[in-house]
mmCIF file of C-alpha atoms (C1' of nucleotides) in Angstrom:
data_model
loop_
_atom_site.group_PDB
_atom_site.id
_atom_site.type_symbol
_atom_site.label_atom_id
_atom_site.label_comp_id
_atom_site.label_asym_id
_atom_site.label_seq_id
_atom_site.Cartn_x
_atom_site.Cartn_y
_atom_site.Cartn_z
ATOM 1 C CA MET A 25 25.381 -18.897 -9.770
ATOM 2 C CA ALA A 26 23.281 -17.362 -12.495
ATOM 3 C CA GLN A 27 21.533 -19.609 -14.978
ATOM 4 C CA SER A 28 22.904 -19.801 -18.488
ATOM 5 C CA ILE A 29 21.559 -17.293 -20.962
ATOM 6 C CA THR A 30 20.078 -20.138 -22.978
ATOM 7 C CA ARG A 31 18.190 -21.424 -19.970
ATOM 8 C CA GLN A 32 17.009 -17.899 -19.165
ATOM 9 C CA SER A 33 15.757 -17.359 -22.661
ATOM 10 C CA THR A 34 13.880 -20.678 -22.663
ATOM 11 C CA GLU A 35 12.259 -19.785 -19.356
ATOM 12 C CA LEU A 36 11.310 -16.331 -20.557
ATOM 13 C CA ARG A 37 9.776 -17.718 -23.717
ATOM 14 C CA MET A 38 7.715 -20.340 -21.897
ATOM 15 C CA SER A 39 6.603 -17.914 -19.209
ATOM 16 C CA THR A 40 5.604 -15.372 -21.830
ATOM 17 C CA PHE A 41 3.398 -17.873 -23.645
ATOM 18 C CA ARG A 42 1.868 -19.210 -20.446
ATOM 19 C CA LEU A 43 0.976 -15.772 -19.210
ATOM 20 C CA ALA A 44 -0.398 -14.792 -22.618
ATOM 21 C CA ARG A 45 -2.660 -17.860 -22.611
ATOM 22 C CA ARG A 46 -3.759 -17.190 -19.055
ATOM 23 C CA LEU A 47 -4.536 -13.557 -19.853
ATOM 24 C CA ARG A 48 -6.461 -14.485 -22.982
ATOM 25 C CA LEU A 49 -8.557 -16.852 -20.896
ATOM 26 C CA GLU A 50 -9.540 -13.984 -18.645
ATOM 27 C CA ASN A 51 -10.871 -11.959 -21.574
ATOM 28 C CA THR A 52 -13.602 -14.216 -22.825
ATOM 29 C CA ASP A 53 -16.548 -12.028 -21.883
ATOM 30 C CA ASP A 54 -14.856 -8.928 -23.213
ATOM 31 C CA ASP A 55 -15.869 -7.261 -26.450
ATOM 32 C CA LEU A 56 -12.285 -6.489 -27.461
ATOM 33 C CA SER A 57 -9.570 -9.057 -28.042
ATOM 34 C CA GLU A 58 -6.093 -8.412 -26.762
ATOM 35 C CA SER A 59 -4.871 -7.391 -30.212
ATOM 36 C CA GLN A 60 -7.791 -5.057 -30.764
ATOM 37 C CA PHE A 61 -7.337 -3.452 -27.394
ATOM 38 C CA GLY A 62 -3.609 -3.086 -27.948
ATOM 39 C CA VAL A 63 -4.150 -0.991 -31.082
ATOM 40 C CA LEU A 64 -6.705 1.233 -29.441
ATOM 41 C CA ALA A 65 -4.462 1.751 -26.422
ATOM 42 C CA VAL A 66 -1.546 2.769 -28.629
ATOM 43 C CA LEU A 67 -3.665 5.286 -30.547
ATOM 44 C CA ASN A 68 -5.059 6.636 -27.305
ATOM 45 C CA ARG A 69 -1.684 7.080 -25.716
ATOM 46 C CA PHE A 70 0.596 7.983 -28.612
ATOM 47 C CA GLY A 71 -1.756 9.599 -31.135
ATOM 48 C CA PRO A 72 -2.432 8.858 -34.835
ATOM 49 C CA HIS A 73 -0.498 6.193 -36.712
ATOM 50 C CA THR A 74 -0.499 4.872 -40.246
ATOM 51 C CA LEU A 75 -1.372 1.230 -40.830
ATOM 52 C CA SER A 76 2.269 0.278 -41.312
ATOM 53 C CA GLN A 77 3.300 2.043 -38.152
ATOM 54 C CA LEU A 78 0.685 0.175 -36.152
ATOM 55 C CA ALA A 79 1.674 -3.129 -37.715
ATOM 56 C CA GLU A 80 5.312 -2.566 -36.885
ATOM 57 C CA ARG A 81 4.656 -1.453 -33.331
ATOM 58 C CA GLU A 82 2.368 -4.390 -32.565
ATOM 59 C CA ARG A 83 4.602 -6.897 -34.340
ATOM 60 C CA VAL A 84 2.078 -8.179 -36.856
ATOM 61 C CA THR A 85 1.874 -8.038 -40.646
ATOM 62 C CA ALA A 86 0.011 -5.303 -42.507
ATOM 63 C CA PRO A 87 -2.900 -7.570 -43.539
ATOM 64 C CA SER A 88 -3.391 -8.642 -39.928
ATOM 65 C CA MET A 89 -3.400 -5.065 -38.754
ATOM 66 C CA ASN A 90 -5.745 -4.076 -41.562
ATOM 67 C CA ARG A 91 -8.242 -6.638 -40.323
ATOM 68 C CA THR A 92 -7.988 -5.388 -36.754
ATOM 69 C CA VAL A 93 -8.340 -1.766 -37.853
ATOM 70 C CA ASN A 94 -11.392 -2.625 -39.961
ATOM 71 C CA PHE A 95 -13.031 -4.236 -36.982
ATOM 72 C CA LEU A 96 -12.386 -1.231 -34.766
ATOM 73 C CA GLN A 97 -13.560 1.155 -37.483
ATOM 74 C CA GLU A 98 -16.832 -0.743 -37.897
ATOM 75 C CA ARG A 99 -17.362 -0.442 -34.164
ATOM 76 C CA GLY A 100 -16.741 3.317 -34.393
ATOM 77 C CA TYR A 101 -13.666 3.226 -32.176
ATOM 78 C CA LEU A 102 -11.336 4.774 -34.736
ATOM 79 C CA ARG A 103 -11.452 6.443 -38.135
ATOM 80 C CA ARG A 104 -9.149 6.678 -41.142
ATOM 81 C CA GLU A 105 -8.265 10.207 -42.246
ATOM 82 C CA ALA A 106 -6.863 10.647 -45.745
ATOM 83 C CA ASP A 107 -3.303 11.927 -45.676
ATOM 84 C CA ALA A 108 -3.111 15.297 -47.441
ATOM 85 C CA ALA A 109 0.427 14.775 -48.692
ATOM 86 C CA ASP A 110 0.314 11.103 -49.734
ATOM 87 C CA GLY A 111 -2.788 9.555 -51.236
ATOM 88 C CA ARG A 112 -1.710 6.034 -50.384
ATOM 89 C CA ARG A 113 -1.611 6.671 -46.682
ATOM 90 C CA SER A 114 -4.292 7.244 -44.164
ATOM 91 C CA ASN A 115 -3.864 8.401 -40.621
ATOM 92 C CA ILE A 116 -5.664 6.264 -38.146
ATOM 93 C CA VAL A 117 -7.173 8.245 -35.304
ATOM 94 C CA ILE A 118 -9.029 7.125 -32.198
ATOM 95 C CA THR A 119 -12.566 8.488 -31.762
ATOM 96 C CA PRO A 120 -14.042 9.761 -28.488
ATOM 97 C CA GLU A 121 -16.008 6.503 -28.273
ATOM 98 C CA GLY A 122 -12.751 4.626 -28.715
ATOM 99 C CA ALA A 123 -11.095 6.558 -25.924
ATOM 100 C CA VAL A 124 -13.996 5.862 -23.587
ATOM 101 C CA THR A 125 -13.787 2.201 -24.495
ATOM 102 C CA VAL A 126 -10.058 2.061 -23.751
ATOM 103 C CA ARG A 127 -10.678 3.444 -20.294
ATOM 104 C CA ALA A 128 -13.601 1.116 -19.605
ATOM 105 C CA THR A 129 -11.741 -1.894 -20.966
ATOM 106 C CA ILE A 130 -8.706 -1.213 -18.814
ATOM 107 C CA ASP A 131 -10.882 -0.911 -15.753
ATOM 108 C CA LYS A 132 -12.751 -4.097 -16.495
ATOM 109 C CA ARG A 133 -9.990 -6.216 -17.840
ATOM 110 C CA ASP A 134 -7.315 -5.262 -15.394
ATOM 111 C CA ALA A 135 -9.457 -6.384 -12.511
ATOM 112 C CA TRP A 136 -7.866 -9.814 -12.678
ATOM 113 C CA LEU A 137 -4.232 -8.955 -13.352
ATOM 114 C CA THR A 138 -4.197 -5.847 -11.184
ATOM 115 C CA SER A 139 -5.658 -7.787 -8.329
ATOM 116 C CA ARG A 140 -3.028 -10.495 -8.754
ATOM 117 C CA MET A 141 -0.355 -7.813 -8.870
ATOM 118 C CA ARG A 142 -1.595 -6.271 -5.642
ATOM 119 C CA ASP A 143 -0.661 -9.514 -3.924
ATOM 120 C CA LEU A 144 2.953 -9.090 -5.018
ATOM 121 C CA THR A 145 5.574 -7.190 -3.095
ATOM 122 C CA LEU A 146 6.663 -3.757 -4.255
ATOM 123 C CA GLU A 147 9.956 -5.253 -5.418
ATOM 124 C CA GLU A 148 8.177 -7.894 -7.475
ATOM 125 C CA ARG A 149 5.980 -5.311 -9.155
ATOM 126 C CA GLU A 150 8.985 -3.195 -9.952
ATOM 127 C CA ALA A 151 10.750 -6.235 -11.382
ATOM 128 C CA LEU A 152 7.784 -6.774 -13.692
ATOM 129 C CA ALA A 153 7.664 -3.106 -14.683
ATOM 130 C CA ALA A 154 11.355 -3.205 -15.532
ATOM 131 C CA ALA A 155 10.866 -6.456 -17.437
ATOM 132 C CA SER A 156 8.008 -4.972 -19.480
ATOM 133 C CA LEU A 157 10.325 -2.325 -20.862
ATOM 134 C CA ILE A 158 13.030 -4.844 -21.679
ATOM 135 C CA MET A 159 10.498 -7.185 -23.291
ATOM 136 C CA ASP A 160 9.314 -4.367 -25.542
ATOM 137 C CA ARG A 161 12.881 -3.705 -26.582
ATOM 138 C CA LEU A 162 13.424 -7.386 -27.325
ATOM 139 C CA ALA A 163 10.213 -7.505 -29.342
ATOM 140 C CA SER A 164 11.142 -4.485 -31.411
ATOM 141 C CA GLU A 165 14.316 -5.991 -32.855
ATOM 142 C CA MET B 26 7.240 7.957 -8.229
ATOM 143 C CA ALA B 27 6.272 4.449 -9.228
ATOM 144 C CA GLN B 28 3.557 3.943 -11.823
ATOM 145 C CA SER B 29 0.138 2.870 -10.641
ATOM 146 C CA ILE B 30 -0.493 -0.831 -10.397
ATOM 147 C CA THR B 31 -3.156 -0.509 -13.074
ATOM 148 C CA ARG B 32 -0.711 1.104 -15.460
ATOM 149 C CA GLN B 33 1.887 -1.525 -14.651
ATOM 150 C CA SER B 34 -0.532 -4.332 -15.334
ATOM 151 C CA THR B 35 -1.591 -2.794 -18.668
ATOM 152 C CA GLU B 36 2.042 -2.461 -19.693
ATOM 153 C CA LEU B 37 2.846 -5.999 -18.657
ATOM 154 C CA ARG B 38 -0.093 -7.364 -20.591
ATOM 155 C CA MET B 39 0.743 -5.481 -23.768
ATOM 156 C CA SER B 40 4.431 -6.333 -23.538
ATOM 157 C CA THR B 41 3.610 -9.980 -22.990
ATOM 158 C CA PHE B 42 1.465 -10.149 -26.109
ATOM 159 C CA ARG B 43 3.955 -8.219 -28.221
ATOM 160 C CA LEU B 44 6.817 -10.462 -27.216
ATOM 161 C CA ALA B 45 4.693 -13.576 -27.777
ATOM 162 C CA ARG B 46 3.859 -12.402 -31.309
ATOM 163 C CA ARG B 47 7.475 -11.541 -31.997
ATOM 164 C CA LEU B 48 8.655 -14.919 -30.734
ATOM 165 C CA ARG B 49 6.050 -16.775 -32.741
ATOM 166 C CA LEU B 50 7.257 -14.975 -35.851
ATOM 167 C CA GLU B 51 10.744 -16.292 -35.241
ATOM 168 C CA ASN B 52 9.532 -19.888 -35.179
ATOM 169 C CA THR B 53 8.122 -20.214 -38.643
ATOM 170 C CA ASP B 54 10.667 -22.645 -40.021
ATOM 171 C CA ASP B 55 10.550 -24.781 -36.919
ATOM 172 C CA ASP B 56 8.853 -28.143 -36.827
ATOM 173 C CA LEU B 57 7.400 -27.600 -33.348
ATOM 174 C CA SER B 58 5.050 -24.800 -32.387
ATOM 175 C CA GLU B 59 5.561 -22.974 -29.147
ATOM 176 C CA SER B 60 2.776 -24.923 -27.457
ATOM 177 C CA GLN B 61 4.101 -28.244 -28.679
ATOM 178 C CA PHE B 62 7.593 -27.431 -27.566
ATOM 179 C CA GLY B 63 6.342 -26.243 -24.188
ATOM 180 C CA VAL B 64 4.765 -29.607 -23.443
ATOM 181 C CA LEU B 65 7.824 -31.553 -24.480
ATOM 182 C CA ALA B 66 10.081 -29.298 -22.419
ATOM 183 C CA VAL B 67 7.929 -29.825 -19.318
ATOM 184 C CA LEU B 68 7.968 -33.605 -19.736
ATOM 185 C CA ASN B 69 11.697 -33.538 -20.314
ATOM 186 C CA ARG B 70 12.430 -31.465 -17.268
ATOM 187 C CA PHE B 71 9.803 -32.544 -14.751
ATOM 188 C CA GLY B 72 8.951 -36.101 -15.808
ATOM 189 C CA PRO B 73 5.635 -37.819 -16.634
ATOM 190 C CA HIS B 74 2.330 -35.975 -16.336
ATOM 191 C CA THR B 75 -1.304 -36.870 -16.913
ATOM 192 C CA LEU B 76 -3.233 -34.969 -19.551
ATOM 193 C CA SER B 77 -4.973 -32.834 -16.940
ATOM 194 C CA GLN B 78 -1.726 -31.981 -15.248
ATOM 195 C CA LEU B 79 -0.224 -30.829 -18.517
ATOM 196 C CA ALA B 80 -3.322 -28.805 -19.379
ATOM 197 C CA GLU B 81 -3.252 -27.087 -16.026
ATOM 198 C CA ARG B 82 0.439 -26.349 -16.139
ATOM 199 C CA GLU B 83 0.343 -24.927 -19.640
ATOM 200 C CA ARG B 84 -2.894 -23.015 -19.020
ATOM 201 C CA VAL B 85 -4.995 -24.572 -21.754
ATOM 202 C CA THR B 86 -8.124 -26.724 -21.707
ATOM 203 C CA ALA B 87 -8.004 -30.516 -21.768
ATOM 204 C CA PRO B 88 -9.210 -30.800 -25.388
ATOM 205 C CA SER B 89 -6.496 -28.377 -26.508
ATOM 206 C CA MET B 90 -3.857 -30.326 -24.680
ATOM 207 C CA ASN B 91 -5.206 -33.589 -26.046
ATOM 208 C CA ARG B 92 -4.710 -32.266 -29.564
ATOM 209 C CA THR B 93 -1.151 -31.205 -28.801
ATOM 210 C CA VAL B 94 -0.330 -34.533 -27.149
ATOM 211 C CA ASN B 95 -1.782 -36.448 -30.115
ATOM 212 C CA PHE B 96 0.450 -34.506 -32.474
ATOM 213 C CA LEU B 97 3.552 -35.211 -30.402
ATOM 214 C CA GLN B 98 2.606 -38.870 -30.039
ATOM 215 C CA GLU B 99 2.207 -39.272 -33.814
ATOM 216 C CA ARG B 100 5.664 -37.790 -34.229
ATOM 217 C CA GLY B 101 7.028 -40.312 -31.714
ATOM 218 C CA TYR B 102 8.125 -37.661 -29.233
ATOM 219 C CA LEU B 103 6.055 -38.996 -26.345
ATOM 220 C CA ARG B 104 3.952 -41.999 -25.431
ATOM 221 C CA ARG B 105 0.921 -42.664 -23.246
ATOM 222 C CA GLU B 106 1.379 -45.353 -20.613
ATOM 223 C CA ALA B 107 -1.747 -46.825 -19.063
ATOM 224 C CA ASP B 108 -1.999 -46.035 -15.365
ATOM 225 C CA ALA B 109 -2.025 -49.263 -13.362
ATOM 226 C CA ALA B 110 -4.171 -47.852 -10.592
ATOM 227 C CA ASP B 111 -6.718 -45.814 -12.558
ATOM 228 C CA GLY B 112 -7.969 -46.943 -15.964
ATOM 229 C CA ARG B 113 -9.119 -43.455 -16.935
ATOM 230 C CA ARG B 114 -5.668 -41.985 -16.678
ATOM 231 C CA SER B 115 -2.595 -42.366 -18.731
ATOM 232 C CA ASN B 116 0.843 -41.163 -17.879
ATOM 233 C CA ILE B 117 2.434 -39.184 -20.632
ATOM 234 C CA VAL B 118 6.135 -39.829 -20.987
ATOM 235 C CA ILE B 119 8.732 -38.285 -23.246
ATOM 236 C CA THR B 120 10.608 -40.694 -25.541
ATOM 237 C CA PRO B 121 14.338 -40.595 -26.241
ATOM 238 C CA GLU B 122 13.533 -39.069 -29.629
ATOM 239 C CA GLY B 123 11.503 -36.428 -27.838
ATOM 240 C CA ALA B 124 14.349 -35.584 -25.513
ATOM 241 C CA VAL B 125 16.745 -35.240 -28.432
ATOM 242 C CA THR B 126 14.248 -32.975 -30.151
ATOM 243 C CA VAL B 127 13.904 -30.754 -27.084
ATOM 244 C CA ARG B 128 17.638 -30.253 -27.009
ATOM 245 C CA ALA B 129 17.878 -29.582 -30.747
ATOM 246 C CA THR B 130 14.896 -27.259 -30.711
ATOM 247 C CA ILE B 131 16.281 -25.213 -27.859
ATOM 248 C CA ASP B 132 19.582 -24.847 -29.656
ATOM 249 C CA LYS B 133 17.947 -23.827 -32.890
ATOM 250 C CA ARG B 134 15.125 -21.711 -31.613
ATOM 251 C CA ASP B 135 16.965 -19.862 -28.937
ATOM 252 C CA ALA B 136 19.427 -18.531 -31.444
ATOM 253 C CA TRP B 137 17.337 -15.424 -31.867
ATOM 254 C CA LEU B 138 16.240 -14.719 -28.302
ATOM 255 C CA THR B 139 19.502 -15.809 -26.722
ATOM 256 C CA SER B 140 21.414 -13.601 -29.078
ATOM 257 C CA ARG B 141 19.154 -10.653 -28.227
ATOM 258 C CA MET B 142 19.639 -11.418 -24.550
ATOM 259 C CA ARG B 143 23.385 -11.411 -24.889
ATOM 260 C CA ASP B 144 23.125 -7.745 -25.845
ATOM 261 C CA LEU B 145 21.503 -6.967 -22.500
ATOM 262 C CA THR B 146 23.355 -6.126 -19.338
ATOM 263 C CA LEU B 147 23.675 -8.704 -16.593
ATOM 264 C CA GLU B 148 21.171 -6.719 -14.514
ATOM 265 C CA GLU B 149 18.662 -6.700 -17.336
ATOM 266 C CA ARG B 150 18.954 -10.442 -17.821
ATOM 267 C CA GLU B 151 18.499 -11.003 -14.117
ATOM 268 C CA ALA B 152 15.443 -8.751 -14.153
ATOM 269 C CA LEU B 153 13.973 -10.926 -16.910
ATOM 270 C CA ALA B 154 14.832 -14.137 -15.067
ATOM 271 C CA ALA B 155 13.152 -12.808 -11.932
ATOM 272 C CA ALA B 156 10.157 -11.688 -13.965
ATOM 273 C CA SER B 157 9.807 -15.139 -15.586
ATOM 274 C CA LEU B 158 9.256 -16.693 -12.189
ATOM 275 C CA ILE B 159 6.719 -14.070 -11.166
ATOM 276 C CA MET B 160 4.906 -14.381 -14.496
ATOM 277 C CA ASP B 161 4.584 -18.131 -13.962
ATOM 278 C CA ARG B 162 3.102 -17.526 -10.538
ATOM 279 C CA LEU B 163 0.648 -15.010 -11.973
ATOM 280 C CA ALA B 164 -0.311 -17.447 -14.711
ATOM 281 C CA SER B 165 -0.932 -20.267 -12.286
ATOM 282 C CA GLU B 166 -3.640 -18.462 -10.317
ATOM 283 C "C1'" DT C 10 -22.522 -39.374 -9.543
ATOM 284 C "C1'" DA C 11 -17.982 -37.433 -10.359
ATOM 285 C "C1'" DT C 12 -13.781 -37.505 -12.866
ATOM 286 C "C1'" DT C 13 -10.571 -38.292 -16.828
ATOM 287 C "C1'" DG C 14 -10.043 -38.192 -21.274
ATOM 288 C "C1'" DT C 15 -11.788 -37.758 -26.038
ATOM 289 C "C1'" DT C 16 -14.391 -36.250 -30.249
ATOM 290 C "C1'" DA C 17 -16.925 -32.773 -32.876
ATOM 291 C "C1'" DT C 18 -17.266 -28.254 -34.122
ATOM 292 C "C1'" DA C 19 -16.449 -23.408 -34.600
ATOM 293 C "C1'" DC C 20 -14.001 -19.166 -33.922
ATOM 294 C "C1'" DT C 21 -10.039 -15.888 -33.640
ATOM 295 C "C1'" DC C 22 -5.680 -14.472 -34.970
ATOM 296 C "C1'" DT C 23 -2.163 -14.754 -37.873
ATOM 297 C "C1'" DA C 24 0.490 -15.403 -42.185
ATOM 298 C "C1'" DT C 25 1.630 -15.489 -47.342
ATOM 299 C "C1'" DA C 26 0.447 -14.351 -51.973
ATOM 300 C "C1'" DA C 27 -1.641 -11.548 -55.205
ATOM 301 C "C1'" DC C 28 -3.636 -7.206 -56.317
ATOM 302 C "C1'" DT C 29 -4.739 -1.863 -56.554
ATOM 303 C "C1'" DA C 30 -3.612 2.771 -56.209
ATOM 304 C "C1'" DT C 31 -0.358 6.253 -55.581
ATOM 305 C "C1'" DA C 32 4.428 8.086 -55.505
ATOM 306 C "C1'" DT D 10 9.743 0.783 -60.140
ATOM 307 C "C1'" DA D 11 8.751 1.104 -55.291
ATOM 308 C "C1'" DT D 12 5.623 1.725 -51.500
ATOM 309 C "C1'" DA D 13 1.076 1.786 -48.710
ATOM 310 C "C1'" DG D 14 -2.724 -0.473 -48.273
ATOM 311 C "C1'" DT D 15 -6.119 -4.117 -49.317
ATOM 312 C "C1'" DT D 16 -8.343 -8.617 -50.563
ATOM 313 C "C1'" DA D 17 -8.288 -13.634 -50.803
ATOM 314 C "C1'" DT D 18 -7.107 -17.681 -48.770
ATOM 315 C "C1'" DA D 19 -5.251 -21.007 -45.599
ATOM 316 C "C1'" DG D 20 -3.345 -22.748 -41.287
ATOM 317 C "C1'" DA D 21 -2.542 -23.013 -36.303
ATOM 318 C "C1'" DG D 22 -4.275 -22.812 -31.745
ATOM 319 C "C1'" DT D 23 -7.823 -22.362 -28.796
ATOM 320 C "C1'" DA D 24 -12.509 -22.878 -26.728
ATOM 321 C "C1'" DT D 25 -17.205 -24.965 -25.585
ATOM 322 C "C1'" DA D 26 -20.358 -28.751 -25.802
ATOM 323 C "C1'" DA D 27 -21.303 -33.402 -25.936
ATOM 324 C "C1'" DC D 28 -19.791 -38.050 -25.204
ATOM 325 C "C1'" DA D 29 -17.330 -42.503 -23.376
ATOM 326 C "C1'" DA D 30 -15.064 -44.982 -19.959
ATOM 327 C "C1'" DT D 31 -13.820 -45.642 -15.350
ATOM 328 C "C1'" DA D 32 -13.942 -44.622 -10.319
#
DNA sequence: TATTGTTATACTCTATAACTATA
DNA sequence: TATAGTTATAGAGTATAACAATA
């Protein structure tokens, strides 16, 4: 019989935090934190966003995102472009250096997780891929 | 065609961090952090552990776990019992108060995630349950 | 010597509150 | 008045390094 939904949600929450901690551990010699990389990857894949849009997508507050964006801007990985129609906004755009960094970071960082995932069966990988989509939907509510 | 393993691992990593941030947000009025709760839940479900065992299971360092255990001990949710055979060790045991708190915390905290999960289909919930197990295996390598 | 646990210290990420500029 | 963004500040969680006690 299936577990109760409560039990499933407890398990999912604990597994999510454990995996997040394990992944963070694997990053230590990286120059981008998980949050920083996440922003750059979104810009690279989905194009320019405003600060609020990034904050909402990554599930953090605007001040947190502002800090992350400042860091990435100082490194030259993105730039703020003034919005022609609304002086309060700026459009945040990845730079060529940022795009190169996304690619290099994926290659480097995914060594660990990708290699672990290669040891899984096809079915297990597909279960994780399906779960990723559902997790994003859960997070966006 | 299935996505590449690299793409799958990037998606899983980003989804994991997004969901972790979203879940943490939901906890703010709780008296136990996710890490604190995780330890108590493990003790409640799997019995006594040494400090090292807890650190390894939860994927944190021993000093981090020590801090968490101290907090829970001060609150009266667990106690350290001297190990008869090895004076360096202590066995960390949940107290009755701790067990009550685990139960109450699950009920309170899972309101959000459980309610979101009720909106999913049975297949989606089973995909998440399957993924939780795989995520734990990934985290424990 | 090696292992278990602890203390000291510092860093990263995040949040809330208060503020500025623009709509 | 409301919204987008920013600055100031504080707190939680984690790590590494150094140490103490015991095996």
